[in-house]
Amino acid sequence: TICNRHFPAGTTVSMNAWAMHYDPTIFPEPEKFMPDRWLDADDDTDKTSSKLRMQEAYFPFGLGSRTCIGRNIATLVILTALPRLVERFDVEMKGDVKEKGLPVQNIFLIRATDFPGVVSVRGE
């Protein structure tokens, strides 16, 4: 039984990570850039329990036997290459992407269908 719904034994159950990560009951204002939502709250019990709930629901690389095989490489890239790119390049979004968000296609994996932006060398 999951969420008061019975599934017969042997039933394969799956979930879409993107849908879970954009659930406003778990991630308040999910489309808003709010990195501080992940910070520790020293004396705010509500924020601490909210952070724990988000951590439990966050699985960008999948879980269990179907975890992404490239997880460690992707994490390494995020921690090393991404800061260098941000340090050396400016990215400016064009059009109404700030209001409407980046256009994406959701089939099995989420991918951007368009990148309405300009990337330039920082300082030029």
Tab-separated table of C-alpha atoms in Angstrom:
chain	number	residue	atom	x	y	z
A	1	THR	CA	0.000	0.000	0.000
A	2	ILE	CA	1.351	3.392	-1.036
A	3	CYS	CA	-0.589	6.558	-0.161
A	4	ASN	CA	-3.594	4.433	0.787
A	5	ARG	CA	-3.628	2.696	-2.590
A	6	HIS	CA	-3.138	-1.080	-2.770
A	7	PHE	CA	-0.774	-2.578	-5.343
A	8	PRO	CA	-0.704	-6.350	-5.899
A	9	ALA	CA	2.515	-8.183	-5.045
A	10	GLY	CA	5.065	-8.005	-7.850
A	11	THR	CA	3.756	-4.706	-9.237
A	12	THR	CA	6.506	-2.452	-10.579
A	13	VAL	CA	6.163	1.031	-9.126
A	14	SER	CA	8.113	3.976	-10.484
A	15	MET	CA	8.134	7.739	-10.172
A	16	ASN	CA	9.350	10.668	-12.200
A	17	ALA	CA	12.163	12.524	-10.412
A	18	TRP	CA	11.358	15.790	-12.171
A	19	ALA	CA	7.728	15.648	-11.033
A	20	MET	CA	8.840	14.899	-7.472
A	21	HIS	CA	11.418	17.705	-7.474
A	22	TYR	CA	8.784	20.189	-8.674
A	23	ASP	CA	6.179	19.192	-6.075
A	24	PRO	CA	5.391	22.409	-4.162
A	25	THR	CA	4.293	20.440	-1.089
A	26	ILE	CA	7.900	19.234	-0.742
A	27	PHE	CA	9.889	22.009	-2.436
A	28	PRO	CA	8.165	25.373	-1.773
A	29	GLU	CA	8.187	27.559	-4.899
A	30	PRO	CA	10.013	24.842	-6.874
A	31	GLU	CA	10.609	26.952	-9.980
A	32	LYS	CA	12.215	29.773	-8.002
A	33	PHE	CA	16.006	29.810	-7.587
A	34	MET	CA	16.393	29.556	-3.801
A	35	PRO	CA	19.717	27.904	-2.882
A	36	ASP	CA	19.250	28.936	0.755
A	37	ARG	CA	16.462	26.363	1.044
A	38	TRP	CA	19.249	23.781	1.509
A	39	LEU	CA	21.092	25.645	4.280
A	40	ASP	CA	20.988	24.370	7.837
A	41	ALA	CA	18.614	26.153	10.166
A	42	ASP	CA	20.231	26.438	13.590
A	43	ASP	CA	17.133	27.137	15.635
A	44	ASP	CA	14.242	26.920	13.164
A	45	THR	CA	12.625	23.500	13.659
A	46	ASP	CA	10.185	23.978	10.775
A	47	LYS	CA	12.998	24.781	8.345
A	48	THR	CA	15.057	21.819	9.587
A	49	SER	CA	12.165	19.375	9.114
A	50	SER	CA	11.436	20.910	5.696
A	51	LYS	CA	15.089	20.410	4.689
A	52	LEU	CA	15.007	16.783	5.830
A	53	ARG	CA	11.834	16.225	3.793
A	54	MET	CA	13.495	17.742	0.710
A	55	GLN	CA	16.609	15.591	1.195
A	56	GLU	CA	14.472	12.457	1.391
A	57	ALA	CA	12.634	13.394	-1.819
A	58	TYR	CA	15.729	14.483	-3.782
A	59	PHE	CA	17.056	11.803	-6.119
A	60	PRO	CA	18.447	13.373	-9.319
A	61	PHE	CA	20.396	10.228	-10.221
A	62	GLY	CA	17.704	7.689	-9.409
A	63	LEU	CA	17.747	5.159	-6.602
A	64	GLY	CA	18.530	1.529	-5.933
A	65	SER	CA	19.622	-0.834	-8.674
A	66	ARG	CA	18.684	1.741	-11.323
A	67	THR	CA	20.924	4.510	-10.002
A	68	CYS	CA	22.670	6.382	-12.804
A	69	ILE	CA	25.971	4.696	-13.633
A	70	GLY	CA	27.509	8.119	-14.352
A	71	ARG	CA	26.587	9.602	-10.984
A	72	ASN	CA	30.159	9.934	-9.697
A	73	ILE	CA	31.426	11.462	-12.941
A	74	ALA	CA	28.490	13.885	-13.056
A	75	THR	CA	29.102	14.919	-9.450
A	76	LEU	CA	32.786	15.482	-10.223
A	77	VAL	CA	31.872	17.675	-13.208
A	78	ILE	CA	29.379	19.649	-11.114
A	79	LEU	CA	31.959	20.263	-8.391
A	80	THR	CA	34.935	21.071	-10.660
A	81	ALA	CA	33.997	22.092	-14.206
A	82	LEU	CA	30.815	24.030	-13.458
A	83	PRO	CA	32.479	26.530	-11.066
A	84	ARG	CA	35.189	27.154	-13.691
A	85	LEU	CA	32.574	27.804	-16.370
A	86	VAL	CA	30.687	30.210	-14.112
A	87	GLU	CA	33.968	31.948	-13.242
A	88	ARG	CA	35.004	32.432	-16.887
A	89	PHE	CA	31.734	32.979	-18.765
A	90	ASP	CA	28.636	35.145	-18.546
A	91	VAL	CA	25.268	33.663	-19.458
A	92	GLU	CA	22.451	36.023	-20.342
A	93	MET	CA	18.975	34.664	-20.905
A	94	LYS	CA	16.950	36.295	-23.694
A	95	GLY	CA	13.248	36.825	-24.211
A	96	ASP	CA	10.674	35.855	-21.619
A	97	VAL	CA	12.549	32.837	-20.245
A	98	LYS	CA	12.839	34.539	-16.838
A	99	GLU	CA	9.049	34.696	-16.572
A	100	LYS	CA	8.113	31.484	-18.376
A	101	GLY	CA	11.116	29.294	-17.584
A	102	LEU	CA	13.356	27.261	-19.872
A	103	PRO	CA	11.341	25.307	-22.467
A	104	VAL	CA	11.757	21.584	-21.809
A	105	GLN	CA	10.589	18.274	-23.219
A	106	ASN	CA	9.709	15.571	-20.708
A	107	ILE	CA	9.741	12.096	-22.220
A	108	PHE	CA	11.982	9.893	-20.110
A	109	LEU	CA	14.672	12.448	-19.386
A	110	ILE	CA	14.096	16.173	-19.182
A	111	ARG	CA	15.905	18.146	-21.855
A	112	ALA	CA	15.818	21.757	-22.955
A	113	THR	CA	14.158	22.200	-26.351
A	114	ASP	CA	15.676	25.640	-26.806
A	115	PHE	CA	18.345	27.733	-25.114
A	116	PRO	CA	17.277	31.348	-25.499
A	117	GLY	CA	20.506	32.787	-24.187
A	118	VAL	CA	23.937	34.114	-25.017
A	119	VAL	CA	27.189	32.796	-23.548
A	120	SER	CA	30.193	35.140	-23.646
A	121	VAL	CA	33.670	35.262	-22.149
A	122	ARG	CA	33.508	37.133	-18.840
A	123	GLY	CA	34.901	40.654	-18.986
A	124	GLU	CA	34.710	41.091	-22.770
